[in-house]
Short mmCIF file of C-alpha atoms and ligand atoms in Angstrom, two decimals:
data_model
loop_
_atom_site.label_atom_id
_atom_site.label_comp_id
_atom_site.label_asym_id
_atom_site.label_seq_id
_atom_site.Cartn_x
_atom_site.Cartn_y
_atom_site.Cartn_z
CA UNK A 57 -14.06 -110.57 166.80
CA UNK A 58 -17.33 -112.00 166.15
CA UNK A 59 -17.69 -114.79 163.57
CA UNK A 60 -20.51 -114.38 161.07
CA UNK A 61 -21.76 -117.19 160.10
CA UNK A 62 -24.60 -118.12 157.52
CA UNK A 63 -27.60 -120.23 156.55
CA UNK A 64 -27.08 -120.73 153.11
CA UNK A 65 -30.18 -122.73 151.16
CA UNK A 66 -29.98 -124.75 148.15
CA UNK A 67 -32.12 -126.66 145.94
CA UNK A 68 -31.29 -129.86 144.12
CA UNK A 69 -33.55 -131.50 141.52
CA UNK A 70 -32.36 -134.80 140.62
CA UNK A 71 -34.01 -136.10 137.08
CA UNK A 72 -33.02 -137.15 133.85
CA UNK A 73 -32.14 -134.68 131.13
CA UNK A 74 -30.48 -134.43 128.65
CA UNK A 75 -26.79 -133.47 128.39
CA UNK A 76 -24.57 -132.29 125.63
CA UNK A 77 -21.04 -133.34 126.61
CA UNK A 78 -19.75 -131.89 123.25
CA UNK A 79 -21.50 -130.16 119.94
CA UNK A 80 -23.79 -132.94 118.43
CA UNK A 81 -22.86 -135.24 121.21
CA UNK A 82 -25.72 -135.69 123.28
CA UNK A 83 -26.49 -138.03 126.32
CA UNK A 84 -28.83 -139.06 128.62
CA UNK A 85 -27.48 -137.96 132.01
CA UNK A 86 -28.58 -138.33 135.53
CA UNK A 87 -27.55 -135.34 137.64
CA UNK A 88 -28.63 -132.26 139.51
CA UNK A 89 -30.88 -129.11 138.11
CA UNK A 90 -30.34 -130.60 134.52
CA UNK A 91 -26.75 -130.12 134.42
CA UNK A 92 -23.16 -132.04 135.18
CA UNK A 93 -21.84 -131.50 137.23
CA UNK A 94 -24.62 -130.55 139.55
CA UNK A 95 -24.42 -126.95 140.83
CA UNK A 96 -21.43 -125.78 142.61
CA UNK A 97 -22.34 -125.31 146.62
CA UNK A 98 -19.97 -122.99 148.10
CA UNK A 99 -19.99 -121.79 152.14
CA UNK A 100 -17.39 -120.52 154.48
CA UNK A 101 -16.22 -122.68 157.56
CA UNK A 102 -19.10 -122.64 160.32
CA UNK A 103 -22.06 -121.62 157.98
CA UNK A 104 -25.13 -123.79 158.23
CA UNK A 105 -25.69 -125.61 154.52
CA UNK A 106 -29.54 -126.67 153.97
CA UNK A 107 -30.00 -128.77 151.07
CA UNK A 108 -33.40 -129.43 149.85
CA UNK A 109 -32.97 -132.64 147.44
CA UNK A 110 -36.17 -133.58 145.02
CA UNK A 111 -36.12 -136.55 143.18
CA UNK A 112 -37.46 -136.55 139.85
CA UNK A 113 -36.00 -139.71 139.07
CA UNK A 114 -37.88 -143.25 138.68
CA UNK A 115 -35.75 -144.85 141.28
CA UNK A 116 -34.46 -143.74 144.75
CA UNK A 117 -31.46 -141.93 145.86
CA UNK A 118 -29.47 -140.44 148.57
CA UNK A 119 -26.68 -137.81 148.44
CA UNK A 120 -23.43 -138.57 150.60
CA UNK A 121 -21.67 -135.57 151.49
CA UNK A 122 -17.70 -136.53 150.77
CA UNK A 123 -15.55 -135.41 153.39
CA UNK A 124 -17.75 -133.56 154.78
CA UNK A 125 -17.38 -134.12 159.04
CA UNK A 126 -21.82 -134.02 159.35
CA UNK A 127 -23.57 -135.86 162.01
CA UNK A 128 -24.39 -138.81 161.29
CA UNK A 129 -27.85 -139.37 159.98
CA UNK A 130 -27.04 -136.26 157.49
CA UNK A 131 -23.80 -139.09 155.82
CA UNK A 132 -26.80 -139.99 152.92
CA UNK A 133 -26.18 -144.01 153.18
CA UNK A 134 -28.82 -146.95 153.68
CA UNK A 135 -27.65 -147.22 156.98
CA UNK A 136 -27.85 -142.99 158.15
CA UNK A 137 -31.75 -142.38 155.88
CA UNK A 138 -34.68 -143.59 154.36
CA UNK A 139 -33.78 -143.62 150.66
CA UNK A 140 -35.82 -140.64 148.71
CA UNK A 141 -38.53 -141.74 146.75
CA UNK A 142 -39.17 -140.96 143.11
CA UNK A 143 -41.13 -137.76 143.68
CA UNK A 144 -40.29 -137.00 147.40
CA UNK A 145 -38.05 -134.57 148.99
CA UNK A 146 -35.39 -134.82 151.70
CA UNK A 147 -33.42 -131.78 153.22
CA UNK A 148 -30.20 -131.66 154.37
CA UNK A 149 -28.78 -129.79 156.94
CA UNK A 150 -25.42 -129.40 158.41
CA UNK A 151 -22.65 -126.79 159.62
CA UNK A 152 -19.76 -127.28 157.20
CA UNK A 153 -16.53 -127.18 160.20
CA UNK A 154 -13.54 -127.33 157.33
CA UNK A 155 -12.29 -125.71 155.04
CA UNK A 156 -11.55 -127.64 151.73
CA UNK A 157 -12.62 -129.33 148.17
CA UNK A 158 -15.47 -131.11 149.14
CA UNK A 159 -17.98 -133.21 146.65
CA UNK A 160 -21.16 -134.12 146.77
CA UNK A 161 -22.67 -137.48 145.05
CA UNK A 162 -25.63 -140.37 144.99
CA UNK A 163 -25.06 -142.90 147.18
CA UNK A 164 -27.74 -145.00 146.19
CA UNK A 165 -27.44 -147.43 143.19
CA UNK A 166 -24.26 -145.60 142.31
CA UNK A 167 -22.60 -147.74 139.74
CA UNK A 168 -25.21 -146.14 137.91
CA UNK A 169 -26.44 -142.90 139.36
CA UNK A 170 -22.83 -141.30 139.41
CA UNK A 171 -21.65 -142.63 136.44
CA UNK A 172 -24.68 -141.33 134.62
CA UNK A 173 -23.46 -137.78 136.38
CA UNK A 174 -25.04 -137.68 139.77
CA UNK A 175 -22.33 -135.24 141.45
CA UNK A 176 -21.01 -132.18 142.36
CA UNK A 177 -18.21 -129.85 144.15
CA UNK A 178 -18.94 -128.67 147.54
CA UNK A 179 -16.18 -125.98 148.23
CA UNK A 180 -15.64 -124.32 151.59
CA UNK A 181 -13.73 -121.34 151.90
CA UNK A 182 -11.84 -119.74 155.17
CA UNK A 183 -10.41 -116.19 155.47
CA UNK A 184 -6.53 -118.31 155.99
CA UNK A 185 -6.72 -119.49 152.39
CA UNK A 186 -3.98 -118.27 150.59
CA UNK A 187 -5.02 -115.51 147.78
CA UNK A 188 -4.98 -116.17 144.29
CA UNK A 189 -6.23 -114.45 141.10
CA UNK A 190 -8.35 -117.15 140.60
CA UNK A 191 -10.14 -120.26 141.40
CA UNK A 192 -10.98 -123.29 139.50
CA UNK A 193 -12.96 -126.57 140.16
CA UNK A 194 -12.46 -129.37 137.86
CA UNK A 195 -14.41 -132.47 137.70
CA UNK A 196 -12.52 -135.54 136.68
CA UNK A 197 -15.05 -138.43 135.08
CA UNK A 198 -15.50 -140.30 132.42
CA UNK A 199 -18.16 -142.48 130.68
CA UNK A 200 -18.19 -145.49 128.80
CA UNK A 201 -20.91 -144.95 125.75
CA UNK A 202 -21.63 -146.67 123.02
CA UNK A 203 -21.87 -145.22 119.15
CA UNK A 204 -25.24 -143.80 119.97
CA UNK A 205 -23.93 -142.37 123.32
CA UNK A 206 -25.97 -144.47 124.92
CA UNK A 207 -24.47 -145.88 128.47
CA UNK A 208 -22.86 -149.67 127.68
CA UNK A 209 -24.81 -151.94 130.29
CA UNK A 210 -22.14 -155.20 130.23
CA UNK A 211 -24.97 -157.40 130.10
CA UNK A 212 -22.17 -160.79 128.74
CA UNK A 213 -20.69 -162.96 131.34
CA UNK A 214 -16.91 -162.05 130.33
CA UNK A 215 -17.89 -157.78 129.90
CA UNK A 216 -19.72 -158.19 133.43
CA UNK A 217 -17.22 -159.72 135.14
CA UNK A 218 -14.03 -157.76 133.73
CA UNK A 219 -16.08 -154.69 134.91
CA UNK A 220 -16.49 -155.95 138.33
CA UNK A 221 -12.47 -156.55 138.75
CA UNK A 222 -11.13 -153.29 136.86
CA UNK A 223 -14.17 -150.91 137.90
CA UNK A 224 -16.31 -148.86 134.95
CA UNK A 225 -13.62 -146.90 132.95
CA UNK A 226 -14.64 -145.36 129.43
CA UNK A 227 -13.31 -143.44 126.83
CA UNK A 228 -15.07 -140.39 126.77
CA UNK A 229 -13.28 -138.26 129.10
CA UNK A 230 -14.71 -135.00 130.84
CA UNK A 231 -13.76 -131.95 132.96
CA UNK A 232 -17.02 -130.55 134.20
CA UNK A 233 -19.08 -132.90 131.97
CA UNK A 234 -17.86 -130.80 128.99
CA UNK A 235 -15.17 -133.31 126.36
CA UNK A 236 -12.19 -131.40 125.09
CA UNK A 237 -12.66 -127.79 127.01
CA UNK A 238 -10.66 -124.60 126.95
CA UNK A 239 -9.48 -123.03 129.65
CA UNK A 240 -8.08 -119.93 130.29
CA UNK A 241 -5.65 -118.32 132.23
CA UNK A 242 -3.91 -114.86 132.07
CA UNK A 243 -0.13 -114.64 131.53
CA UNK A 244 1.34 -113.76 134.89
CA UNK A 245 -1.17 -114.94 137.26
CA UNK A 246 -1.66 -117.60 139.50
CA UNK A 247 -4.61 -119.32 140.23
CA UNK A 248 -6.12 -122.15 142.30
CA UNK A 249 -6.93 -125.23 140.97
CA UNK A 250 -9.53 -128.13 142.44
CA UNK A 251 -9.10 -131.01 140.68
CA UNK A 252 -12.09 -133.63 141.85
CA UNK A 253 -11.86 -137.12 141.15
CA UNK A 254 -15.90 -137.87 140.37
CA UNK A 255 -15.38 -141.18 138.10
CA UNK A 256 -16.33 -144.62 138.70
CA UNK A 257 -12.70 -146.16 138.56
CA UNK A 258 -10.15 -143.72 136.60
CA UNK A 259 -6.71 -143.18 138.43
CA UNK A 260 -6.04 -139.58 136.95
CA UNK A 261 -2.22 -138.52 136.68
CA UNK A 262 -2.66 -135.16 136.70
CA UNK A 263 0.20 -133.43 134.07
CA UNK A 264 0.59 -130.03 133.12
CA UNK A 265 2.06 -130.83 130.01
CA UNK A 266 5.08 -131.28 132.43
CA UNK A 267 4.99 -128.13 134.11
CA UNK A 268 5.49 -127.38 137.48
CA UNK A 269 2.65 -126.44 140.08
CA UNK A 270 2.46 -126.51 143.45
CA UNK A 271 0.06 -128.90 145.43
CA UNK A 272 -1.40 -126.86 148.14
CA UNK A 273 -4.20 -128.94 149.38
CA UNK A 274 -5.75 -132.41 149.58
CA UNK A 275 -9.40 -133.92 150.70
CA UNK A 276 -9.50 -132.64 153.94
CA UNK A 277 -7.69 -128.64 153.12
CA UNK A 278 -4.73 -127.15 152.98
CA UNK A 279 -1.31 -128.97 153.57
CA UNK A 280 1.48 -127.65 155.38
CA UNK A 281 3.49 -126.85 153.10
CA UNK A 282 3.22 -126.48 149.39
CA UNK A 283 5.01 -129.32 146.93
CA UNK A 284 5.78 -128.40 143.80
CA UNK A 285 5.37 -131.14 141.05
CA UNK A 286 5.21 -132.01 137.60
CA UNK A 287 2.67 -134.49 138.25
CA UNK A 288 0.37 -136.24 141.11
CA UNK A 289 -1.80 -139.20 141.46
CA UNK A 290 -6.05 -138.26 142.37
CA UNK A 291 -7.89 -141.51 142.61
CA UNK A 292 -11.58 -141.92 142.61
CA UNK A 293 -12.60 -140.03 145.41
CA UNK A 294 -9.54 -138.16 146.32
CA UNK A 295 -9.16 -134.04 145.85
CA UNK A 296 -6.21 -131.95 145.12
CA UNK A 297 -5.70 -128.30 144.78
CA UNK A 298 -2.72 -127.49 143.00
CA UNK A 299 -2.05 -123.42 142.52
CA UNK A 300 -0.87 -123.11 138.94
CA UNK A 301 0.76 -120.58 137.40
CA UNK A 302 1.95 -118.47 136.21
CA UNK A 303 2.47 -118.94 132.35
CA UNK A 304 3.41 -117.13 129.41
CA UNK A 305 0.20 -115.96 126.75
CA UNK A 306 0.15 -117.94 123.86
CA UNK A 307 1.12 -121.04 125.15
CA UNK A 308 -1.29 -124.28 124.67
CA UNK A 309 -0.74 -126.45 128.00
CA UNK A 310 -2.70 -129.39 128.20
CA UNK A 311 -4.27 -130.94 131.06
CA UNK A 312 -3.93 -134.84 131.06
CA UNK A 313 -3.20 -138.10 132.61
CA UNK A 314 -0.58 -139.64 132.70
CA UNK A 315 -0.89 -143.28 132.28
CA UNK A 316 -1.21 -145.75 135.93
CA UNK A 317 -0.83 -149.23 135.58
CA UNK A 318 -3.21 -150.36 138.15
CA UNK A 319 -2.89 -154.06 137.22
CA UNK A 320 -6.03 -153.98 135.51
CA UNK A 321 -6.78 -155.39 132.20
CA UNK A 322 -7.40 -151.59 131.48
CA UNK A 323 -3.98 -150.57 129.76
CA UNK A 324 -2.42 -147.39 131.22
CA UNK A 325 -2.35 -144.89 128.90
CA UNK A 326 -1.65 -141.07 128.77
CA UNK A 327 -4.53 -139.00 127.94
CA UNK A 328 -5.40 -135.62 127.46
CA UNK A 329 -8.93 -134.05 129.43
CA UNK A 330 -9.13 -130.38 128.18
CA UNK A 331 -6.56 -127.84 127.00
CA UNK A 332 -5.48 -124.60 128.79
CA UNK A 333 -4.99 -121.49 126.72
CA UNK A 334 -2.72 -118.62 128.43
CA UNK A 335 -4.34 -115.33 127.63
CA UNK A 336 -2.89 -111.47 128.01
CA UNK A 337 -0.68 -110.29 130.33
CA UNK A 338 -2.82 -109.45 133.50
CA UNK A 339 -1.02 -108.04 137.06
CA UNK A 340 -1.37 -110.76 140.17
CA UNK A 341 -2.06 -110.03 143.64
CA UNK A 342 -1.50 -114.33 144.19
CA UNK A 343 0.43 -115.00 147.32
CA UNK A 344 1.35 -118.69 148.22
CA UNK A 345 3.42 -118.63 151.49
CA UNK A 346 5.92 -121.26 152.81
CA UNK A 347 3.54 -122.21 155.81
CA UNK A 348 -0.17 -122.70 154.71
CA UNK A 349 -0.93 -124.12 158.44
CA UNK A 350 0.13 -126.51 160.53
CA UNK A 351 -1.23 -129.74 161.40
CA UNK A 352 -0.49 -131.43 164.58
CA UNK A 353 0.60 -135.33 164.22
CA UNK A 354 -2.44 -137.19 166.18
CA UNK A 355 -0.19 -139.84 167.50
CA UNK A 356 3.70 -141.45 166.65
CA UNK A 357 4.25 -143.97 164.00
CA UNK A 358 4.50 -146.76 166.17
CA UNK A 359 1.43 -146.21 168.06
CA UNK A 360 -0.08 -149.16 169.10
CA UNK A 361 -2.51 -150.50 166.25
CA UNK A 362 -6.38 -150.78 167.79
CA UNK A 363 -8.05 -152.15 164.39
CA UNK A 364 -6.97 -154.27 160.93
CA UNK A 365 -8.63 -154.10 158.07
CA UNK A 366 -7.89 -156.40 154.81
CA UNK A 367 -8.58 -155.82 151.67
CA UNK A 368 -8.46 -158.72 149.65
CA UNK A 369 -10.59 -160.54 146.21
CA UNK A 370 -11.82 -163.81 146.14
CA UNK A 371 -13.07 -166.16 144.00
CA UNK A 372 -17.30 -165.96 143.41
CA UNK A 373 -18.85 -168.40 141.43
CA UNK A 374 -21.82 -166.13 140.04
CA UNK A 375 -19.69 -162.83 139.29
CA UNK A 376 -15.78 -164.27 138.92
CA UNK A 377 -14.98 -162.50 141.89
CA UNK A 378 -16.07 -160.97 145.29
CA UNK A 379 -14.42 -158.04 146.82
CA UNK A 380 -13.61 -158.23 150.52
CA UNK A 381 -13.11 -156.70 154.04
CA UNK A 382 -11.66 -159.03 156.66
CA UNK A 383 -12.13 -162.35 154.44
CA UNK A 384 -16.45 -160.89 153.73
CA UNK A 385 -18.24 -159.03 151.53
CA UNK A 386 -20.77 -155.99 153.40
CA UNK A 387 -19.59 -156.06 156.62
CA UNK A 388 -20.47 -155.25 160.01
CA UNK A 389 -17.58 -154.02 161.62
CA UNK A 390 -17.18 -153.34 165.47
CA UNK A 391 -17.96 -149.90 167.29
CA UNK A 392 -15.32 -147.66 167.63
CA UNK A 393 -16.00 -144.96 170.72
CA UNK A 394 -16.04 -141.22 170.60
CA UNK A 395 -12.88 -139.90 172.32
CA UNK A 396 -10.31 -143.43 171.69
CA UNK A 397 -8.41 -142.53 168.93
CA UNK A 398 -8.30 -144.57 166.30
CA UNK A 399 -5.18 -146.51 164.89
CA UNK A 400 -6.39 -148.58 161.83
CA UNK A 401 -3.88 -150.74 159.87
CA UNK A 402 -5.39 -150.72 156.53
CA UNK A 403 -3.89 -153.63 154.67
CA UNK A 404 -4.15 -154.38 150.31
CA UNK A 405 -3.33 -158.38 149.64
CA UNK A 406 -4.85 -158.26 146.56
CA UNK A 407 -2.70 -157.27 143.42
CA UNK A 408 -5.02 -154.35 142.24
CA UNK A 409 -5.06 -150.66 143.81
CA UNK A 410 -8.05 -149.69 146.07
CA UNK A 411 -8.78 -146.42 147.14
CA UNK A 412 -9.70 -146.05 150.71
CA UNK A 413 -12.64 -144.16 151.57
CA UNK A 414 -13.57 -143.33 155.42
CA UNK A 415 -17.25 -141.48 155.74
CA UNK A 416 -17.62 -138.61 157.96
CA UNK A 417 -13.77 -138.52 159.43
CA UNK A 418 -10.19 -137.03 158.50
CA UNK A 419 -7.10 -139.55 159.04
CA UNK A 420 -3.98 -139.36 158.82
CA UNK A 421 -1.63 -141.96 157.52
CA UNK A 422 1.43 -142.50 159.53
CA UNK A 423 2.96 -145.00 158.03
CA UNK A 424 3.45 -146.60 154.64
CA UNK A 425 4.81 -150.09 154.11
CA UNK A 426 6.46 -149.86 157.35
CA UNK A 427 7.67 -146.29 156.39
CA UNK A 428 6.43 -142.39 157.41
CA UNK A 429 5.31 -140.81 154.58
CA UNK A 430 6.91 -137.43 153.70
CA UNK A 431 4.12 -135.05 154.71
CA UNK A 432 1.63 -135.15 157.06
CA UNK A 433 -2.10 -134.22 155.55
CA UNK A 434 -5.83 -134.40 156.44
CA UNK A 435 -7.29 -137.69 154.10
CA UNK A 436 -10.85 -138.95 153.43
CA UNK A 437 -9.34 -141.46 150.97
CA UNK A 438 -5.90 -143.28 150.39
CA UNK A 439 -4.87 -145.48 147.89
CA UNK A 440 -3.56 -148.53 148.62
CA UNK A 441 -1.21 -150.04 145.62
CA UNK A 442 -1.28 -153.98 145.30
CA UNK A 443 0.23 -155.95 148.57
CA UNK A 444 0.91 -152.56 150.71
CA UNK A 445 -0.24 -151.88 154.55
CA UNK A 446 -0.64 -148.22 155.89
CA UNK A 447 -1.15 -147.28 159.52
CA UNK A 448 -3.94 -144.42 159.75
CA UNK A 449 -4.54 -142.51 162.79
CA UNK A 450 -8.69 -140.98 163.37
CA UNK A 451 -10.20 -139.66 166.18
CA UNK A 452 -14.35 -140.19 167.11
CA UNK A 453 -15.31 -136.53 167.87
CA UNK A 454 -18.94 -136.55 168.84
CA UNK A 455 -20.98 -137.84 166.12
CA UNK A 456 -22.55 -140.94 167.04
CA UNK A 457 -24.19 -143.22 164.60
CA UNK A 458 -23.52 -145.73 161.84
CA UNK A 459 -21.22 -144.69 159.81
CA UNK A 460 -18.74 -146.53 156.56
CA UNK A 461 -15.66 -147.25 155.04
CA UNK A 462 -15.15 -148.61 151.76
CA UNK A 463 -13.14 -148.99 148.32
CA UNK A 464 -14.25 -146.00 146.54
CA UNK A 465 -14.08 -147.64 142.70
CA UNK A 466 -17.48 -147.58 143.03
CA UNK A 467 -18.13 -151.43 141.18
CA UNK A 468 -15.76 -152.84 144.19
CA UNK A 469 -17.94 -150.93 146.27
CA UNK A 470 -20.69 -152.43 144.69
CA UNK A 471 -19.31 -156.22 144.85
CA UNK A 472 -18.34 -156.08 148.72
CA UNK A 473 -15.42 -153.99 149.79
CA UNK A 474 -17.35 -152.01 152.53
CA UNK A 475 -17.91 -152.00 156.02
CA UNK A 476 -20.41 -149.96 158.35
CA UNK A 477 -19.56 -149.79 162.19
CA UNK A 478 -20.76 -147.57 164.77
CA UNK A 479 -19.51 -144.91 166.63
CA UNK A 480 -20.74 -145.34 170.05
CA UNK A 481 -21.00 -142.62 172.88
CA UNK A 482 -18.44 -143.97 175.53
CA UNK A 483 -21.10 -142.97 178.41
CA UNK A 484 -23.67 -145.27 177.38
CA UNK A 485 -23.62 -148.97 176.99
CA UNK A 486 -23.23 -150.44 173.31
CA UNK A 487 -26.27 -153.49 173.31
CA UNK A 488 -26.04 -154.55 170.29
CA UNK A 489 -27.42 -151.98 168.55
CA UNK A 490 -29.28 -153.14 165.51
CA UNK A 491 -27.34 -153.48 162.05
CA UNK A 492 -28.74 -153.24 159.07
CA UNK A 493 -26.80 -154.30 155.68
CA UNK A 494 -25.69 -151.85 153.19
CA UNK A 495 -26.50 -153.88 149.89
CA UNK A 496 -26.31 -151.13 147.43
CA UNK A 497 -27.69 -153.63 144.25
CU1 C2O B 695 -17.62 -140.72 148.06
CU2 C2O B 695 -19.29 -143.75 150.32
O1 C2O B 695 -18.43 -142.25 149.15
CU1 CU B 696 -11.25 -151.48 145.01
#
């Protein structure tokens, strides 16, 4: 059989606009073709996504593709582009190779761009997903705004720095950019869900009003297996598709988050992000089999490790504290070679949570605190809780260039914990190619 596969064009206008998040609540958002999120891109595995990008804004950006396996110099950092100028246009172009709940977002200046709404969900379909009555994409952010809805700059010493250590958290809390949605669903049928993590620094608990789903899928696709669960943890950065359903009409269910003590001065709380209302009967042609695929272990649990990586906090005199990599703040890390697989031990010695974020690869974690983990999975981003160590396991495919890692609560970002390296072609020498810091002020 001969694969069809497409050029599929879109156009993104980045500007300021205004956004109503609810009636009479109106803010000044940043995002794509005046809306948040930005417009949903959708492909099937192999088609070619171009991506022309204006930007109307007064201040350059770049859009990182998350998860997204591109070559290199389409990844949208400092380090892969020029940044676009206020009024110039970039265009992206790239085959999207997986299958899965991708997202798209600036990468420039992001503390602000993406909380101001600077995002969207990049989905990419494959004839071996499983079939549902329905599909959802939900958005998880929220912004900190004053009483005019204006965005809070923490201009103070004491605000500035308690930002910098817990990350940009507010209380207005959105699914799609919208406050307090409805959502429907018909009685009987089953649907999947994409739940997004888009928000500066929120771990989101997702709860069904503490009914069962089943998780079918994570950043980088489907898992093996599906899991059913009452609840599951999406930090910033992090996707998972849950299938949910079915219910029973009438019922209210709502969808929340449960609270996470991330040992933040942020108290964990339980809070509720839109409401689901189960409509009229409907028949269901949803099938979610046992197997959803299979994914081959890239290497043993005690495979040899080839790479450590530390995250840690210390003291700064300016800004209270600095976030780190390897005892530094925007580092250079060494080359890594296409074809030697990877074995990274990722370590957290701080006593805060930090979500891992790896550009432009899939790992998979083999061990936890000295421990497998129960299912094996296809990760962009991992948290790591305070004083743990994970093994991860990557392999180079051919995509040379400078590429990233870093914490993915966007102010740690922002205040150090990141690292470019390059992935070198193992045929020709590495000399010391040129670095260039990643500053993202
Ligand atoms: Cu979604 Cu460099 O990040
Ligand atoms: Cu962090």
């Amino acid at each position: 059989m001969i694969k069809q596969t497409k050029v599929i064009k879109y156009d993104l206008e980045a500007s300021e606009f205004n956004w109503d998040i609810a009636p009479n609540k109106t803010i000044k958002a940043w995002g794509f073709n005046d809306q948040v999120p930005g417009p949903l891109l959708k492909a099937n595995v192999g088609d070619t996504l171009v991506v022309r990008v204006t930007n109307n804004l007064k201040e350059p950006t770049m859009i990182h593709w998350h998860g997204l396996r591109v070559p290199a110099s389409m990844d949208g950092t400092g380090v892969a582009q020029k940044p676009i100028e206020s009024g110039e246009v970039f265009e992206y172009r790239f085959v999207v190779p997986d299958a899965g709940s991708f997202w798209y977002h600036s990468h420039s200046n992001e503390t602000v761009q993406c909380e101001r709404g600077m995002y969207g969900a990049l989905i990419v379909e494959d004839k071996a997903d499983p079939v549902t009555d329905g599909e959802k994409v939900f958005m998880i952010d929220d912004m900190k705004l004053d009483a005019d809805n204006k965005f809070t700059k923490p201009g103070w010493f004491v605000p500035r720095i308690i930002e910098r250590h817990d990350g940009r958290e507010g209380s207005t809390l959105l699914i799609n950019g919208k406050e307090n949605s409805e959502i429907g669903i018909h009685d009987g049928q089953t649907e999947r869900w994409r739940f997004i993590n888009s928000s500066s620094a929120r771990y989101f608990v997702l709860s069904l009003g503490g009914k069962e789903f089943k998780i079918i899928g994570t950043d980088g696709g489907l898992l093996e297996h599906p899991r059913i669960a009452t609840e599951v943890l999406i930090t910033p950065g992090e996707r998972i598709d849950i299938a949910a359903g079915p219910f029973n009409e009438g019922e209210i269910i709502p969808i929340e988050s449960l609270g996470y003590n991330r040992s933040t001065y942020l108290t964990a709380k339980r809070q509720k992000f839109a409401t689901v209302k189960v409509l009229e009967k409907k028949p269901s042609v949803a099938f979610i089999p046992e197997t959803l695929r299979t994914i081959k272990p890239l290497v043993k649990q005690d495979a040899n490790i080839t790479r450590k990586v530390k995250l840690s906090v210390g003291p700064s005199l300016k800004d209270g504290m600095d976030f780190l990599v390897n005892d530094d703040v925007h580092v250079n890390d060494k080359p890594v070679k296409v074809g030697e697989l990877q074995i990274w031990e990722v370590s957290n010695t701080s006593l805060m949570d930090h979500p891992f974020h790896l550009h432009g690869f899939f790992f998979q974690v083999i061990e936890e605190n000295g421990k497998a983990p129960e299912y094996l999975a296809w990760k962009d981003t991992v948290n790591l809780t305070p004083r743990s160590r994970i093994k991860i396991a990557w392999m180079p495919d051919n995509r040379p260039g400078t590429w990233m890692y870093h914490c993915h609560i966007l102010e740690h970002h922002a205040a150090g914990m990141m690292a470019n390296f390059e992935v070198i072609d193992g045929n020709k020498p590495y000399n010391d190619m040129i670095h260039t810091h990643d500053h993202h002020c």
